[in-house]
Coordinates of C-alpha atoms in Angstrom, one line a residue:
M882 CA 188.0 83.2 86.5
A883 CA 189.8 85.3 83.7
C884 CA 186.7 84.4 81.3
V885 CA 184.4 86.1 84.0
E886 CA 186.6 88.8 85.4
G887 CA 186.9 90.0 81.8
S888 CA 183.3 91.2 81.5
P889 CA 183.3 94.0 84.2
A890 CA 187.1 94.8 82.8
A891 CA 185.5 95.0 79.3
V892 CA 182.4 97.0 80.4
A893 CA 184.7 99.6 82.6
V894 CA 186.4 100.4 79.8
H895 CA 183.7 100.2 77.1
N896 CA 185.5 97.8 74.8
K897 CA 182.6 96.3 73.0
P898 CA 184.5 93.9 70.8
Q899 CA 186.1 92.5 74.0
W900 CA 183.0 91.9 75.8
L901 CA 181.7 90.2 72.8
S902 CA 184.6 87.8 72.6
L903 CA 183.8 86.5 75.8
F904 CA 180.6 84.7 74.4
A905 CA 180.4 81.5 73.1
D906 CA 178.5 81.0 69.4
C907 CA 174.8 80.6 70.6
A908 CA 175.2 82.1 74.2
V909 CA 172.3 83.1 75.9
V910 CA 172.3 86.3 78.1
E911 CA 169.0 86.7 80.4
D912 CA 169.4 90.3 81.8
P913 CA 167.5 90.3 84.0
V914 CA 165.9 86.8 84.1
G915 CA 162.5 87.1 83.1
S916 CA 163.2 89.3 80.0
K917 CA 163.5 87.8 76.7
P918 CA 166.8 85.7 76.4
Q919 CA 169.3 87.4 73.9
I920 CA 170.9 84.7 71.7
N921 CA 174.7 85.0 70.2
L922 CA 173.4 84.6 66.8
C923 CA 174.3 87.1 63.9
D924 CA 171.4 88.0 61.5
D925 CA 171.4 88.4 57.9
R926 CA 173.2 91.8 58.2
G927 CA 175.9 90.3 60.5
Q928 CA 174.4 91.9 63.7
S929 CA 174.0 90.1 66.9
P930 CA 171.6 90.3 69.7
L931 CA 174.4 90.7 72.1
G932 CA 175.7 93.4 70.2
R933 CA 172.5 95.3 70.2
F934 CA 172.2 94.6 74.0
Y935 CA 175.6 96.1 74.5
E936 CA 174.8 99.4 72.7
T937 CA 171.4 99.8 74.7
F938 CA 172.6 99.0 78.1
I939 CA 176.2 99.5 78.5
A940 CA 177.5 101.8 75.9
K941 CA 176.2 104.9 77.2
N942 CA 176.2 103.7 81.1
E943 CA 179.3 103.9 83.5
I944 CA 178.9 100.5 85.0
R945 CA 181.2 99.4 88.0
F946 CA 180.7 95.9 89.6
H947 CA 181.0 95.7 93.5
V948 CA 181.8 91.8 94.3
E949 CA 181.0 90.4 97.6
H950 CA 182.0 86.8 96.9
D951 CA 182.3 84.4 94.1
V952 CA 181.4 81.0 93.9
V953 CA 183.1 78.7 91.2
C954 CA 181.8 75.0 90.9
A955 CA 181.1 72.4 88.1
G956 CA 181.7 74.8 85.1
A957 CA 179.8 77.5 86.7
V958 CA 180.6 80.8 88.4
V959 CA 178.2 82.9 90.5
R960 CA 178.9 86.3 91.6
D961 CA 177.4 87.8 94.5
L962 CA 177.2 91.4 93.8
D963 CA 176.0 95.1 93.5
I964 CA 176.2 96.4 90.3
E965 CA 176.5 100.3 90.3
I966 CA 175.2 102.3 86.9
R967 CA 175.8 105.8 86.7
M968 CA 173.0 106.9 83.9
S969 CA 174.3 110.5 83.9
A970 CA 175.8 113.0 86.1
K971 CA 172.8 113.3 88.4
V972 CA 171.2 109.8 88.0
S973 CA 172.7 106.2 89.3
V974 CA 171.4 103.2 90.9
R975 CA 172.9 100.6 92.9
V976 CA 171.4 96.8 92.3
P977 CA 171.7 93.9 94.2
M978 CA 172.3 90.9 91.9
H979 CA 173.2 87.3 92.0
L980 CA 174.9 86.8 88.5
L981 CA 175.0 83.1 86.9
Y982 CA 177.8 82.4 84.4
E983 CA 177.7 79.1 82.9
L984 CA 181.2 78.1 80.9
T985 CA 182.2 76.0 78.0
A986 CA 185.1 75.4 75.8
E987 CA 185.2 76.7 72.5
G988 CA 188.4 77.0 70.5
G989 CA 190.9 76.3 73.3
E990 CA 189.4 78.8 75.5
V991 CA 186.8 79.1 78.2
R992 CA 183.6 81.1 77.3
I993 CA 180.5 81.9 78.5
K994 CA 177.5 80.0 77.1
R995 CA 175.0 81.4 79.6
L996 CA 174.6 84.5 81.6
A997 CA 172.0 84.8 83.9
A998 CA 171.3 88.2 86.0
H999 CA 169.2 87.6 88.6
W1000 CA 168.0 91.0 89.9
E1001 CA 164.7 93.1 90.5
L1002 CA 163.4 95.5 88.2
A1003 CA 160.9 97.2 90.1
P1004 CA 163.1 98.5 92.8
M1005 CA 165.8 99.2 89.9
V1006 CA 163.2 101.7 88.4
R1007 CA 162.3 103.4 91.5
Q1008 CA 165.9 104.4 92.3
Q1009 CA 166.1 105.8 88.7
M1010 CA 162.9 107.8 89.1
R1011 CA 164.1 109.4 92.4
Y1012 CA 165.9 112.1 90.9
G1013 CA 163.1 114.2 89.3
L1014 CA 163.5 115.9 85.7
A1015 CA 166.8 114.4 85.5
S1016 CA 165.2 111.1 86.0
A1017 CA 162.7 111.7 83.1
L1018 CA 165.5 112.7 81.0
V1019 CA 167.2 109.6 81.6
G1020 CA 164.1 107.4 80.9
L1021 CA 163.5 109.2 77.4
H1022 CA 167.1 108.4 76.6
S1023 CA 167.2 104.9 77.9
F1024 CA 163.7 104.2 76.1
W1025 CA 164.8 105.8 72.5
R1026 CA 168.0 103.6 72.6
M1027 CA 166.0 100.3 73.3
F1028 CA 163.7 101.2 70.4
K1029 CA 166.8 102.2 68.1
H1030 CA 168.6 99.0 68.8
M1031 CA 166.0 96.4 70.0
G1032 CA 162.8 97.6 68.4
L1033 CA 159.4 97.4 69.7
S1034 CA 159.7 93.4 70.2
G1035 CA 163.1 94.2 72.3
I1036 CA 160.9 96.5 74.3
Q1037 CA 158.1 94.2 74.8
G1038 CA 160.7 91.4 75.5
F1039 CA 162.2 93.5 78.3
A1040 CA 159.1 94.3 79.8
Q1041 CA 158.6 91.0 80.5
A1042 CA 160.8 91.0 83.4
R1043 CA 158.2 92.8 85.5
Q1044 CA 156.6 89.7 86.0
T1045 CA 157.9 87.7 88.6
I1046 CA 157.3 85.4 91.4
G1047 CA 157.8 88.1 93.8
D1048 CA 157.2 87.5 97.5
T1049 CA 155.6 84.2 97.2
G1050 CA 158.8 82.7 96.1
K1051 CA 160.7 84.5 98.6
D1052 CA 158.4 83.3 101.2
K1053 CA 158.9 79.8 99.7
A1054 CA 162.4 79.7 99.8
Q1055 CA 162.1 80.6 103.8
G1056 CA 160.1 77.5 103.9
F1057 CA 162.6 75.2 102.2
V1058 CA 165.2 76.8 104.7
T1059 CA 162.8 76.0 107.9
A1060 CA 161.8 72.5 106.7
F1061 CA 165.6 71.9 106.1
N1062 CA 166.8 73.1 109.3
S1063 CA 164.0 70.9 111.1
K1064 CA 164.9 67.9 108.6
N1065 CA 161.1 67.7 107.9
E1066 CA 161.3 65.7 104.6
K1067 CA 157.4 66.0 104.6
A1068 CA 157.4 69.7 104.9
L1069 CA 160.2 70.0 102.0
S1070 CA 158.2 67.6 99.5
A1071 CA 155.2 69.6 99.6
L1072 CA 157.1 72.3 98.2
F1073 CA 158.0 70.5 95.1
A1074 CA 156.7 69.8 91.9
T1075 CA 156.5 65.7 91.5
D1076 CA 159.2 66.0 89.0
G1077 CA 161.3 68.6 91.4
M1078 CA 165.0 68.4 91.3
V1079 CA 167.9 69.3 93.9
A1080 CA 171.5 70.0 93.0
W1081 CA 173.4 70.0 96.0
P1082 CA 175.9 71.1 95.2
Y1083 CA 175.6 72.5 91.4
G1084 CA 176.2 69.6 89.0
H1085 CA 175.3 66.8 91.6
D1086 CA 171.2 66.5 90.5
C1087 CA 168.7 64.2 91.9
T1088 CA 165.0 64.2 92.4
A1089 CA 163.8 65.7 95.5
S1090 CA 162.0 62.7 96.7
E1091 CA 165.5 60.8 96.4
W1092 CA 167.7 63.5 98.3
H1093 CA 169.3 62.4 101.3
L1094 CA 169.1 65.6 103.7
P1095 CA 172.4 66.9 104.4
Q1096 CA 173.4 67.5 107.9
G1097 CA 173.9 71.0 109.3
V1098 CA 171.5 74.1 109.2
L1099 CA 171.2 76.6 106.5
R1100 CA 170.6 80.5 106.8
V1101 CA 169.5 83.1 104.0
E1102 CA 169.9 86.5 103.0
K1103 CA 169.6 89.1 100.1
L1104 CA 166.6 87.3 98.6
L1105 CA 165.8 88.4 94.8
S1106 CA 162.6 87.6 92.6
A1107 CA 163.5 87.4 88.9
G1108 CA 161.0 85.7 86.4
R1109 CA 160.0 82.5 88.0
V1110 CA 163.4 82.1 90.5
T1111 CA 163.9 83.1 93.5
T1112 CA 167.8 83.6 94.6
A1113 CA 169.3 83.9 97.9
T1114 CA 172.6 84.3 99.5
V1115 CA 173.0 81.0 101.6
Y1116 CA 175.3 80.4 104.5
Y1117 CA 175.8 76.2 105.4
Q1118 CA 176.9 75.4 108.8
N1119 CA 178.0 72.1 109.3
G1120 CA 179.8 71.8 112.7
E1121 CA 182.8 73.9 112.8
Q1122 CA 182.7 74.6 109.0
Q1123 CA 180.5 77.5 107.6
Q1124 CA 180.3 77.7 103.4
R1125 CA 178.9 80.5 101.8
G1126 CA 177.1 80.4 98.3
V1127 CA 174.3 81.1 96.4
A1128 CA 170.8 79.2 96.0
L1129 CA 168.6 79.4 93.2
F1130 CA 165.1 78.3 93.6
Q1131 CA 163.0 77.6 90.3
F1132 CA 159.5 77.5 90.1
D1133 CA 156.6 76.2 87.8
R1134 CA 153.9 78.7 86.5
Q1135 CA 150.8 76.6 87.3
K1136 CA 151.0 75.7 91.0
L1137 CA 154.3 78.2 92.1
L1138 CA 155.9 74.8 93.5
L1139 CA 159.7 74.2 92.9
R1140 CA 160.9 72.5 89.8
R1141 CA 164.7 72.9 90.7
V1142 CA 166.8 73.9 93.5
Q1143 CA 170.5 74.5 93.1
F1144 CA 173.0 75.1 95.7
F1145 CA 176.3 77.0 94.6
I1146 CA 178.6 75.9 97.3
E1147 CA 182.4 75.2 96.5
T1148 CA 183.4 71.8 97.7
G1149 CA 186.8 71.8 95.9
D1150 CA 189.7 73.7 94.1
R1151 CA 188.8 76.3 91.5
S1152 CA 190.9 75.1 88.8
D1153 CA 189.5 71.7 89.3
S1154 CA 186.0 72.9 88.8
L1155 CA 186.4 75.5 86.2
A1156 CA 188.3 72.2 84.0
T1157 CA 184.6 70.6 83.9
A1158 CA 183.8 73.6 81.4
S1159 CA 185.3 71.7 78.9

């Protein structure tokens, strides 16, 4: 967890070199999911897209991570949290989020190879705009920083996050839970594309058609849609045992059917789970 904990620690004290050092070469950052990914590759001037991302979204803001729950499994960590962003003395927002860190070993250390921040852009913007003139000033400053550090292509790439699976994804995630709890394999199969996959838990993939439904029941809360993915806080109850985790429901573009469902639910020791990052 040290690598994952290092991100909010570096952000809190605005330590850009420390934050950048957490990422592997060619690491991918999707923040939010649905926006154009930022890849940790330096250009001819020695500048990294992650460095420009930091200057745009982190450097001028005060950011606090309010973590409710962490899940560690198969070389990945998912944080169920809210992020509080203070943009000025008068403007702040609180953003519900599921934050996925995929990890790898590089140079003898665990580093982040992919960071996927699942949060909803539209509700965040509505929060930001409720402060009147102060909101307008923050918006202008944010736009200028984005233009300065990322250019028009960066603005367009970030704006892609406006297009999401939305309530359709949330409804289908609820439909998955209903079919799972009733053990209705036919209804469950109808939600998937022909090549749909299930990871129960993450790291143990099989085709949806080959998946044997586990015993027990699911309950979901905090459904968020970002890009073509809906995420949910999930509770799995099997007898006396209850486990909390996060589920990711990824949809195709054409028919809005499930391409992949991943359940991040701890099944063993954290140290063993992180060891698989190598």
